[in-house]
Amino acid sequence: MSYQCDILIVDDEPIVGDRLKAFIKKDGHRVETFVDPSAALKRLEEKDFDIVISDIRMGEVDGIQVMQHVFQSSRRTKVIMITGYATLELARESLTKGAFDFIAKPFKLKEIRRTIEKAMESLEKSSPRISREAVVG
Amino acid sequence: MTIVMISSMHQSGREDLAQALARKTGWPVLSREEMLDGARKLGIKMGRLEMAMLKAPGLSEKLAREKEVYLAFLTATLCEKTRRGNLIYHGRAGHLLLPGVSHRLRVGLTAPQEVRIKRTAQALNLTPDKAETYLSQLDEDVAKWIRYIHRVDGRDPNHFDLFLNLENMGLSNAAGILCSTAELPDFHPTPVSLKLMEDLNLSSQTKLRLALDERTLQADLQVHADNGVITVTYPPDQAKVASCIPQVLTELPGCREIQCTMAETNILWVQERFDPKSENFGRIIRLAQRWGAAVELMRLIPAEEAPMGVEGAAGESEYGYGRRGCALADDGGVQDDEPERSVDDGGMDRTQEELVDLGRFGGRHTVCGDYDQVLTRVQTSGRYTLVVIGEMFMSKGNSARMRQTRELALNIRDRLKAPVITADELKSQLLFGKRQAAALLGYLVLTVFIYAIVFANQKPILDFLGGSLHQNFKVLAAVAVAVFSPVLAFVYGNVSGLTLKIINVD
C-alpha cells in the first residue's frame, strides 16, 4: 500500500518536469510542474506540498532559495534537490539547510521513486496528515 | 615553466592564496571548479562521482572507470595549460596530480578552524553551529573523495613540498614564500621532468579519446606512452576492439606510432564467489602487479544454484554497460531504468571495481553448470599466463571438493597448455611471505652446513669416492652419491628459487 502525495516539481528544463511528472503520476501522486521558479514560489504560497523536487541552478531564483521559501510556510515539506552540477560542497550545503535528499543528474527514474518513498515514510512518521488518502499500489 | 599546486580543505583560503600569488607573479590561475565544468562538458559524470562519497553503496566499477577518465582529463588539461608556461592550480588535492613531475611545487594550506567556520557561515548564511557541522561533514567527505580518487591520504605530509598555516601569516607573505620557493632550482623543469610531462599528456589524451569514443568505450585498455609511441594493451577476449584503436587515435597530437598489443600476461581467476577483501584477492593482485598482468574473473555458479534466466549454461562475457549515453540535453538527466541485474553476483561487481581501480581488470565471465562449462569457456577465452583455481565446489564435501578442483586443474592444464595453480599453492609457489623467508633461512643453513662438512672433510670423502677406502665400499659409495646428489640439488634449488622470488624472478 502507498499513499497519494502532493508533489511540486520545479526545473527550468521542461523535459525534466515532463518526464518526472509522467513517471511519478503512475504511482498515484498529484504532481504540479513549473519551469519558472518564481511561478513555483507563488504556488507554494497558495498551497502546502508534501514533497518539493527542485533543480538548483535556475537563473534568478535558485533551488536553495526555493527550499528556504518552502520552509517559511511549511516545515514538514520534504525537499529533494536535483542538479547536473553536483559537488560535495553543494550537497552538504543543501543537506545542512534542510534538504531531505540530494540527487545528481543524470539519475534513473527508480532513484527518484526510492527517494520519494523514503520522504513519504519520513512524512508518515513525523505527521499523520499524509495518511489522508490511501491508494492501493 | 613552474607549476604551483595549492591544496586545502574547504574555506582555508586556497583561492585567495592563488590569487595573491598570481598578482605577484602574473601567472595564470586554474581552479578545480573550472576543471569540473570542463569535465562535465565532456560528459564525465562528475555529479555521480562526487555523490558516491555520500551514498557509498553507489560505488561501482562504472564509477571506477569514470574516475579513470576524470583523472585522465585532469592530467591532460594540466599538461596542456602548463605547456604554454607557468600555472597556479588550486583544488582539493592538486598536489597529487601529475605524479612524478619534479618541477611542480606541491603546497598544502591550512587555516584555523574558527576562521573557516566564520567564512563558511558568511558565505552560506549559516549559524556558526551549522557552519561547523557543515565543515566537519564536508571534511570527512573530501577525505573520502581523495582516498577514492587518488588512493592515498590527502593529508600525508610525504606528498607535499611545502605546508603553510595561515594562522599567523598574511596572504601576501604566504604568496611571497611560494614565489621564492618556486624560483629554487629544485623546481625548475629538467629534461627528465619535461619528458615525463609529455608522456603523461600523451597517455592521458589517449585514454580520453578511447574512453569517449563509442567504438572503444567499453573496452578495458591499458595505455602507456613513451616518447610519442603509444602502446595500447587489450585483453585477449576484447580483440575485436584492436582494429578500431588506430582509427580512434587518428591524428592525436604528439603521437608518432601506435602499438596495439594483446595482453600476454593474463591471469585467469576461477572461483565460485569473489571478495576483494579476501586473502586470495591480495595474493593475485600482488602477482598481477609484479607481472604487469590483467586479471580475468570467471565465476562458476553450480548448476543447482543457478538463478533462472540469468545466463545460459554456456555463460557469456559481461561488458554490458554504456557510459557516455548521459548527455543532459536528450532527457534532461532523467534516465529510464535499466533492467535489474541479478542481486547476488557472487561479489563480481565489487571485485571488478577494485581491479578496475588498480588498473588490472581483464574481463569477467559467469558460467552456470559444472566444470565442463568452465573448460569450454576457458578454451574459447584466450591465452593465459596463469590460471588460478580459487574456492570451488563449495557445496561438496571436503574430499569431493579437493578431487574436483584437482581434476579441473588438470583438465585446464591439458587443454590450455598453461600453468594452473590453486589459490593455496599460489602463495607457496609464487609469492614470498614469512613462511618462505623461514624456509629460505632453513635451506640456506642446511646448504652451508652441507658445504662446510664436505669442504672440511675433503680428504676422507675423496678417499671414500676414489681412494683406498673406495675399494672396500664400492657399492656403498655409489649409493651415497646417488642419495647425496639429489638431496643437495633439492636443498640448493630451494635456496636459489626462493632467492629469485625475492627479486621478483619467477
XYZ file of C-alpha atoms in Angstrom:
643
model
C 0.000 0.000 0.000
C 1.219 3.509 -0.759
C -0.230 6.995 -0.222
C -1.028 9.837 -2.526
C 1.187 12.882 -2.130
C 1.095 16.398 -3.447
C 4.360 16.919 -5.249
C 5.684 20.103 -6.826
C 8.497 19.895 -9.343
C 10.469 22.933 -10.393
C 13.174 22.725 -13.055
C 13.942 25.247 -15.778
C 14.349 22.424 -18.289
C 10.787 21.488 -19.349
C 11.785 17.924 -20.211
C 12.761 17.201 -16.611
C 9.339 18.189 -15.283
C 7.573 16.359 -18.089
C 9.445 13.109 -17.599
C 9.224 13.183 -13.831
C 5.529 14.102 -13.868
C 4.645 11.257 -16.221
C 6.593 8.790 -14.104
C 5.502 9.959 -10.650
C 1.820 10.206 -11.630
C 1.880 6.482 -12.379
C 2.346 5.923 -8.650
C -0.874 7.820 -7.969
C 0.622 11.095 -6.753
C -0.687 14.529 -7.687
C 2.063 16.408 -9.475
C 2.442 20.043 -10.498
C 5.427 21.132 -12.573
C 6.971 24.549 -13.095
C 9.798 25.755 -15.319
C 9.698 29.246 -13.825
C 10.866 29.211 -10.196
C 9.064 32.499 -9.473
C 5.765 30.921 -10.513
C 6.601 27.933 -8.335
C 7.198 30.233 -5.364
C 3.782 31.832 -5.898
C 2.137 28.421 -5.988
C 3.983 27.431 -2.826
C 2.426 30.434 -1.076
C -1.023 29.181 -2.047
C -0.583 25.538 -1.163
C 1.472 23.284 1.110
C 3.003 20.411 -0.808
C 4.168 17.169 0.770
C 7.244 16.935 -1.406
C 9.052 19.536 -3.493
C 11.575 18.443 -6.090
C 13.741 21.352 -7.172
C 16.624 21.889 -9.524
C 19.406 24.003 -8.020
C 20.720 26.164 -10.858
C 17.764 28.029 -12.333
C 18.588 31.578 -13.334
C 17.336 34.260 -10.949
C 15.952 32.046 -8.206
C 17.998 29.000 -7.276
C 16.922 25.751 -5.663
C 18.297 26.706 -2.241
C 16.083 29.802 -2.275
C 13.098 27.684 -3.277
C 13.831 25.363 -0.345
C 14.101 28.246 2.104
C 10.820 29.640 0.784
C 9.176 26.232 1.268
C 10.357 26.035 4.867
C 8.995 29.501 5.648
C 5.465 28.242 5.047
C 5.759 24.518 5.771
C 8.469 22.853 7.865
C 7.002 19.404 7.228
C 7.509 19.516 3.454
C 10.335 17.313 2.206
C 12.565 18.995 -0.343
C 14.564 16.891 -2.769
C 17.288 18.763 -4.638
C 18.376 17.671 -8.112
C 21.225 19.131 -10.119
C 23.528 18.493 -13.012
C 26.253 20.413 -11.185
C 26.516 18.295 -8.058
C 29.516 18.738 -5.811
C 30.126 17.630 -2.263
C 30.053 21.286 -1.176
C 26.663 21.897 -2.761
C 25.213 18.641 -1.464
C 26.372 19.349 2.086
C 25.043 22.896 1.873
C 21.630 21.634 0.765
C 21.501 18.948 3.432
C 22.693 21.322 6.160
C 19.960 23.762 5.170
C 17.328 21.064 5.473
C 17.038 19.256 2.141
C 15.693 15.750 2.519
C 17.980 14.366 -0.180
C 20.268 15.482 -2.950
C 20.357 13.702 -6.289
C 22.917 14.261 -9.045
C 21.828 14.292 -12.680
C 21.763 12.114 -14.617
C 19.692 9.828 -12.433
C 17.487 6.837 -13.021
C 13.756 7.128 -12.504
C 13.847 4.384 -9.880
C 16.222 6.557 -7.848
C 13.678 9.354 -7.619
C 10.950 6.835 -6.790
C 13.044 5.410 -3.944
C 13.698 8.901 -2.613
C 10.012 9.829 -2.784
C 9.148 6.629 -0.905
C 11.673 7.479 1.788
C 10.308 11.002 2.018
C 6.797 9.594 2.404
C 7.952 7.283 5.176
C 9.522 10.227 6.923
C 6.357 12.298 6.486
C 4.265 9.481 7.898
C 6.472 9.275 10.954
C 6.521 12.999 11.569
C 2.933 13.856 10.664
C -0.260 11.837 10.299
C -1.549 14.243 7.658
C -0.127 12.156 4.835
C -2.420 9.247 5.620
C -5.439 11.060 4.347
C -5.933 9.135 1.123
C -4.756 5.607 0.669
C -4.209 4.117 -2.739
C -3.573 0.502 -3.430
C -0.157 0.396 -5.147
C 57.859 26.787 -16.523
C 56.659 26.451 -12.940
C 53.583 24.669 -11.684
C 52.280 25.555 -8.233
C 49.595 23.181 -6.905
C 47.768 24.517 -3.856
C 45.609 22.061 -1.929
C 43.452 22.628 1.099
C 40.190 21.797 2.747
C 37.166 23.977 2.039
C 37.314 27.657 3.115
C 41.001 27.517 4.071
C 41.908 30.325 1.700
C 43.433 28.432 -1.215
C 41.690 30.587 -3.806
C 42.811 33.785 -2.060
C 46.374 32.499 -1.859
C 46.325 31.510 -5.542
C 45.100 34.977 -6.483
C 47.706 36.646 -4.245
C 50.432 34.590 -5.909
C 49.024 35.414 -9.338
C 49.172 39.130 -8.501
C 52.827 38.779 -7.520
C 53.875 36.674 -10.487
C 51.378 37.297 -13.256
C 50.955 33.542 -13.660
C 47.548 32.248 -14.743
C 45.273 30.567 -12.195
C 43.224 27.446 -12.782
C 40.710 26.245 -10.232
C 39.166 22.884 -9.547
C 35.760 24.385 -10.296
C 36.866 25.301 -13.839
C 38.147 21.760 -14.261
C 34.800 20.366 -13.121
C 32.955 22.440 -15.708
C 35.285 21.163 -18.419
C 34.843 17.569 -17.281
C 31.050 17.915 -17.300
C 31.112 19.342 -20.803
C 32.971 16.227 -21.928
C 30.215 14.056 -20.455
C 32.141 12.814 -17.430
C 29.592 12.109 -14.711
C 31.146 14.323 -12.083
C 27.966 14.522 -10.046
C 27.732 10.747 -9.744
C 31.383 10.553 -8.746
C 31.002 13.206 -6.081
C 27.729 11.849 -4.731
C 29.223 8.378 -4.435
C 31.102 9.732 -1.419
C 27.808 10.490 0.297
C 25.985 7.401 -0.916
C 28.640 4.703 -0.600
C 26.500 1.812 -1.919
C 26.533 3.620 -5.259
C 30.237 2.844 -5.752
C 30.669 0.504 -8.661
C 33.045 -0.480 -11.395
C 31.280 2.062 -13.628
C 32.360 4.788 -11.236
C 35.858 3.356 -11.064
C 36.038 3.783 -14.850
C 34.574 7.266 -14.585
C 37.275 8.086 -12.083
C 39.978 6.972 -14.518
C 38.521 9.186 -17.243
C 38.316 12.121 -14.837
C 41.961 11.675 -13.823
C 42.980 11.457 -17.478
C 41.053 14.666 -18.151
C 42.726 16.486 -15.246
C 46.187 15.341 -16.292
C 45.681 16.187 -19.950
C 44.264 19.632 -19.131
C 47.073 20.479 -16.704
C 49.710 19.326 -19.185
C 48.167 21.398 -21.964
C 47.891 24.512 -19.803
C 51.446 24.282 -18.500
C 52.789 23.785 -22.000
C 52.109 27.482 -22.520
C 54.035 28.497 -19.400
C 53.606 28.763 -15.646
C 50.429 27.791 -13.847
C 48.860 28.078 -10.415
C 46.291 25.371 -9.752
C 44.168 25.179 -6.628
C 41.861 22.401 -5.567
C 41.138 19.672 -3.048
C 44.127 17.525 -3.928
C 46.046 19.246 -6.702
C 49.292 18.162 -5.060
C 48.532 14.583 -6.066
C 48.171 15.366 -9.757
C 50.965 14.934 -12.323
C 52.684 12.275 -10.189
C 56.439 12.118 -10.533
C 56.843 15.516 -12.221
C 59.604 17.216 -10.258
C 59.024 20.798 -11.404
C 55.671 21.188 -9.648
C 55.573 22.812 -6.230
C 53.088 20.939 -4.071
C 51.658 23.253 -1.454
C 49.368 22.333 1.422
C 47.387 25.043 3.121
C 45.514 25.206 6.371
C 43.708 27.886 8.325
C 42.387 27.940 11.901
C 39.063 26.159 12.281
C 37.347 29.246 13.716
C 38.340 31.236 10.618
C 36.950 28.520 8.370
C 33.720 28.433 10.366
C 33.346 32.202 10.153
C 33.942 32.240 6.408
C 31.503 29.372 5.857
C 28.845 30.989 7.997
C 29.165 34.192 5.976
C 29.318 32.552 2.578
C 26.380 30.210 3.098
C 24.367 32.314 5.525
C 24.536 29.676 8.267
C 24.739 29.925 12.035
C 28.245 29.154 13.422
C 26.997 25.813 14.812
C 25.595 24.761 11.477
C 28.705 26.016 9.700
C 30.833 23.870 11.999
C 28.702 20.797 11.320
C 28.814 21.539 7.590
C 32.617 21.789 7.621
C 33.203 18.689 9.693
C 30.937 16.610 7.430
C 32.443 18.101 4.291
C 35.998 17.475 5.513
C 35.100 13.817 6.001
C 33.536 13.630 2.542
C 36.551 15.278 0.914
C 38.999 12.990 2.731
C 36.963 10.051 1.455
C 36.994 11.544 -2.060
C 40.779 11.881 -2.048
C 41.182 8.318 -0.828
C 38.834 7.098 -3.555
C 40.287 9.140 -6.403
C 43.990 9.017 -5.513
C 44.121 6.032 -3.140
C 46.220 7.930 -0.612
C 45.649 10.000 2.489
C 45.351 13.572 1.246
C 46.941 14.982 4.414
C 50.010 12.745 4.299
C 52.961 15.186 4.565
C 55.037 12.983 2.269
C 53.029 14.281 -0.659
C 53.790 17.969 -0.068
C 56.844 20.124 -0.731
C 55.565 22.911 1.495
C 52.750 23.224 4.018
C 51.566 26.669 5.112
C 49.442 27.615 8.092
C 47.695 30.957 7.659
C 47.057 31.366 11.386
C 49.861 33.919 11.855
C 50.793 34.662 8.263
C 49.233 37.119 5.838
C 48.313 36.086 2.310
C 50.887 38.386 0.774
C 53.732 36.882 2.817
C 52.497 33.373 2.122
C 52.433 34.191 -1.599
C 55.969 35.615 -1.246
C 57.181 32.334 0.247
C 55.607 30.409 -2.629
C 57.103 32.784 -5.136
C 60.652 32.435 -3.815
C 60.298 28.674 -3.324
C 59.050 28.226 -6.887
C 62.177 30.032 -8.102
C 64.505 27.498 -6.461
C 66.412 25.388 -8.989
C 64.845 22.291 -7.405
C 61.539 23.224 -9.020
C 62.864 24.137 -12.428
C 61.989 21.821 -15.292
C 64.594 19.271 -16.251
C 64.741 17.276 -19.498
C 63.542 14.249 -17.496
C 60.566 16.033 -15.913
C 59.585 17.619 -19.230
C 59.666 14.248 -20.943
C 57.543 12.776 -18.155
C 55.000 15.579 -18.685
C 54.911 14.864 -22.416
C 54.392 11.160 -21.773
C 51.703 11.849 -19.165
C 49.961 14.213 -21.553
C 50.020 11.776 -24.428
C 48.807 8.820 -22.366
C 46.020 10.940 -20.835
C 44.926 12.259 -24.228
C 44.899 8.687 -25.485
C 42.843 7.440 -22.540
C 40.349 10.255 -23.064
C 39.977 9.567 -26.774
C 39.450 5.864 -26.133
C 37.040 6.442 -23.255
C 34.932 8.951 -25.170
C 34.663 7.037 -28.426
C 31.717 4.677 -28.795
C 33.893 2.055 -30.510
C 36.253 1.660 -27.583
C 34.484 2.996 -24.510
C 33.539 -0.438 -23.259
C 36.995 -1.957 -23.579
C 39.424 -2.477 -20.731
C 42.527 -0.934 -22.204
C 45.866 -0.184 -20.654
C 47.675 2.786 -22.135
C 51.353 3.626 -21.992
C 53.112 6.461 -23.785
C 56.829 6.846 -24.217
C 58.484 9.387 -26.500
C 55.484 9.629 -28.794
C 54.967 5.878 -29.021
C 51.599 4.812 -27.626
C 51.134 1.239 -26.521
C 47.553 0.150 -26.010
C 47.133 -3.254 -24.414
C 43.833 -5.095 -24.596
C 42.708 -8.372 -23.023
C 42.514 -11.389 -25.365
C 38.732 -11.614 -25.300
C 38.374 -7.994 -26.409
C 40.492 -8.463 -29.517
C 37.644 -7.054 -31.645
C 38.387 -3.509 -30.477
C 42.033 -3.734 -31.557
C 41.264 -2.774 -35.141
C 39.352 0.332 -34.006
C 42.096 1.692 -31.774
C 44.295 3.234 -34.534
C 41.182 4.821 -36.092
C 40.125 6.304 -32.767
C 43.614 7.693 -32.193
C 43.999 9.149 -35.689
C 45.902 12.445 -35.725
C 46.396 12.516 -31.993
C 48.878 15.368 -31.435
C 52.292 14.164 -30.306
C 51.716 10.582 -31.390
C 54.409 9.115 -33.640
C 53.392 5.490 -33.504
C 50.578 3.339 -32.118
C 51.192 -0.199 -30.992
C 48.213 -2.355 -30.121
C 49.159 -5.467 -28.239
C 47.155 -8.233 -26.732
C 47.940 -8.611 -23.044
C 50.366 -11.523 -22.904
C 50.350 -11.783 -19.200
C 46.810 -12.589 -18.235
C 45.826 -14.308 -15.071
C 42.539 -16.164 -15.127
C 40.984 -16.481 -11.692
C 38.258 -19.109 -11.478
C 36.163 -19.168 -8.346
C 32.571 -19.513 -7.132
C 32.387 -16.326 -5.084
C 34.722 -13.341 -5.134
C 35.652 -10.923 -2.406
C 38.079 -8.031 -2.967
C 38.963 -8.121 0.721
C 39.925 -11.803 0.686
C 43.416 -13.190 1.043
C 43.186 -14.735 -2.436
C 42.491 -11.346 -3.970
C 45.501 -9.838 -2.238
C 47.750 -12.651 -3.451
C 46.552 -12.463 -7.032
C 46.886 -8.688 -7.121
C 50.436 -8.914 -5.796
C 51.296 -11.312 -8.565
C 49.456 -9.289 -11.229
C 51.270 -6.130 -10.201
C 54.589 -7.926 -10.269
C 53.985 -9.284 -13.744
C 52.084 -6.274 -15.088
C 49.249 -8.697 -15.788
C 45.497 -8.221 -16.149
C 43.225 -10.401 -14.064
C 40.211 -12.023 -15.690
C 37.441 -13.250 -13.431
C 35.456 -16.365 -14.138
C 32.669 -17.262 -11.772
C 31.219 -20.749 -11.722
C 27.653 -20.998 -10.478
C 26.945 -24.659 -9.752
C 24.026 -25.905 -11.858
C 21.824 -26.485 -8.802
C 22.317 -22.873 -7.612
C 21.952 -21.161 -10.997
C 19.267 -18.462 -10.910
C 16.642 -18.737 -13.621
C 17.164 -16.570 -16.643
C 20.407 -15.005 -15.534
C 22.591 -16.639 -18.109
C 22.740 -19.647 -20.338
C 24.759 -22.660 -19.377
C 27.497 -21.672 -21.745
C 27.902 -18.349 -19.993
C 28.500 -15.017 -21.577
C 31.037 -12.303 -21.346
C 29.694 -9.347 -19.415
C 30.592 -5.942 -20.702
C 27.105 -4.579 -20.912
C 27.346 -1.055 -19.701
C 27.006 2.182 -21.527
C 28.818 5.116 -20.084
C 28.553 8.105 -22.329
C 24.876 7.953 -23.168
C 24.245 10.510 -20.487
C 24.041 13.840 -22.227
C 21.674 16.000 -20.250
C 20.303 17.560 -23.433
C 18.406 14.420 -24.502
C 16.472 13.569 -21.389
C 17.323 16.379 -19.016
C 19.333 13.920 -16.961
C 16.254 11.835 -16.100
C 17.099 8.413 -17.424
C 14.912 5.374 -17.955
C 15.566 2.489 -15.604
C 17.737 -0.365 -16.771
C 16.625 -3.940 -16.182
C 17.568 -5.013 -12.674
C 20.704 -7.121 -12.581
C 20.993 -10.248 -10.514
C 21.165 -9.197 -6.893
C 23.693 -11.848 -5.956
C 26.593 -11.554 -8.369
C 28.950 -13.512 -6.157
C 31.000 -10.422 -5.354
C 31.918 -9.916 -9.036
C 30.944 -6.231 -9.159
C 32.961 -5.273 -6.096
C 35.950 -7.304 -7.230
C 35.744 -5.852 -10.728
C 35.540 -2.352 -9.298
C 38.668 -2.932 -7.254
C 40.511 -4.407 -10.246
C 39.481 -1.508 -12.486
C 40.643 0.836 -9.786
C 44.025 -0.878 -9.703
C 44.191 -0.944 -13.498
C 44.277 -4.741 -13.514
C 40.872 -5.695 -14.832
C 40.972 -8.097 -17.763
C 37.324 -9.106 -18.196
C 34.729 -11.221 -16.446
C 32.566 -14.206 -17.203
C 29.925 -16.134 -15.376
C 29.449 -19.776 -16.163
C 26.500 -21.833 -14.965
C 26.779 -25.574 -14.721
C 29.642 -27.822 -13.810
C 33.293 -27.773 -14.640
C 32.734 -28.909 -18.225
C 31.245 -25.491 -18.840
C 34.293 -23.886 -17.252
C 36.551 -25.892 -19.554
C 34.563 -24.947 -22.646
C 34.583 -21.305 -21.663
C 38.282 -21.288 -20.782
C 39.167 -22.810 -24.117
C 37.369 -20.100 -26.065
C 38.535 -17.222 -23.903
C 42.151 -16.881 -24.881
C 45.694 -17.271 -23.746
C 46.667 -17.113 -20.130
C 49.965 -16.831 -18.364
C 48.498 -18.460 -15.309
C 45.190 -19.929 -14.263
C 44.372 -19.712 -10.577
C 41.686 -22.034 -9.265
C 40.226 -20.494 -6.149
C 37.489 -21.748 -3.852
C 35.381 -24.082 -5.966
C 32.677 -26.699 -5.486
C 31.859 -25.242 -2.098
C 28.660 -27.229 -1.714
C 30.583 -30.526 -1.903
C 32.337 -32.322 0.909
C 35.993 -31.671 1.527
C 37.332 -34.719 -0.307
C 34.970 -34.299 -3.285
C 35.893 -30.623 -3.445
C 39.613 -31.357 -3.495
C 39.196 -34.104 -6.070
C 37.065 -31.984 -8.398
C 39.363 -28.983 -8.025
C 42.339 -31.185 -8.877
C 40.538 -32.661 -11.888
C 39.557 -29.212 -13.112
C 43.141 -28.000 -12.755
C 44.467 -30.995 -14.698
C 41.897 -30.588 -17.455
C 42.542 -26.889 -17.871
C 46.278 -27.533 -17.937
C 45.793 -30.174 -20.660
C 43.548 -28.023 -22.814
C 45.233 -24.675 -22.440
C 48.809 -25.797 -22.014
C 49.019 -23.049 -19.398
C 50.266 -23.331 -15.838
C 47.395 -23.955 -13.448
C 47.668 -23.421 -9.754
C 45.294 -23.423 -6.812
C 44.960 -20.314 -4.681
C 46.566 -22.155 -1.777
C 49.570 -23.065 -3.884
C 49.864 -19.523 -5.173
C 51.471 -18.193 -2.051
C 53.865 -21.062 -1.547
C 54.942 -21.240 -5.186
C 54.936 -17.702 -6.479
C 54.836 -15.235 -3.622
C 57.331 -14.529 -0.889
C 55.970 -14.314 2.651
C 57.075 -15.089 6.192
C 56.863 -18.814 5.650
C 59.052 -18.569 2.546
C 61.526 -16.402 4.469
C 61.756 -19.072 7.178
C 62.155 -21.782 4.534
C 64.894 -19.792 2.802
C 66.743 -19.401 6.070
C 66.408 -23.116 6.843
C 67.574 -24.230 3.396
C 70.394 -21.713 3.463
C 71.645 -23.009 6.829
C 71.378 -26.589 5.550
C 73.292 -25.733 2.365
C 76.056 -24.004 4.288
C 76.194 -26.941 6.690
C 76.491 -29.488 3.866
C 79.176 -27.474 2.092
C 81.057 -26.953 5.371
C 81.003 -30.696 6.077
C 82.132 -31.512 2.535
C 84.930 -28.962 2.380
C 86.139 -29.709 5.921
C 86.392 -33.426 5.120
C 87.668 -33.424 1.571
C 90.384 -35.989 2.106
C 88.266 -38.788 3.647
C 85.437 -38.067 1.192
C 87.762 -38.288 -1.819
C 89.268 -41.409 -0.323
C 85.766 -42.892 0.025
C 84.819 -41.965 -3.519
C 88.023 -42.938 -5.342
C 90.868 -43.736 -2.959
C 91.855 -46.729 -0.831
C 88.568 -46.792 1.109
C 86.633 -46.939 -2.165
C 87.978 -50.444 -2.868
C 86.214 -51.747 0.252
C 82.954 -49.760 -0.161
C 82.314 -49.580 -3.898
C 78.581 -50.237 -3.681
C 78.129 -48.035 -0.643
C 79.965 -45.163 -2.378
C 77.683 -45.441 -5.412
C 74.584 -45.439 -3.156
C 75.932 -42.464 -1.171
C 76.488 -40.435 -4.353
C 73.031 -41.418 -5.665
C 71.392 -40.208 -2.439
C 73.577 -37.183 -1.718
C 73.376 -35.529 -5.155
C 69.579 -35.122 -5.359
C 69.396 -34.067 -1.691
C 71.953 -31.332 -2.290
C 70.234 -30.338 -5.554
C 66.894 -30.091 -3.745
C 68.256 -28.005 -0.884
C 70.316 -25.735 -3.117
C 67.494 -25.485 -5.658
C 65.164 -24.214 -2.951
C 67.684 -21.580 -1.875
C 68.030 -20.390 -5.486
C 64.293 -20.456 -6.159
C 63.397 -18.531 -3.006
C 66.171 -16.000 -3.612
C 64.870 -15.386 -7.134
C 61.373 -14.829 -5.717
C 62.732 -12.009 -3.561
C 63.953 -10.231 -6.678
C 60.647 -10.980 -8.457
C 62.003 -13.530 -10.904
C 59.657 -16.490 -11.274
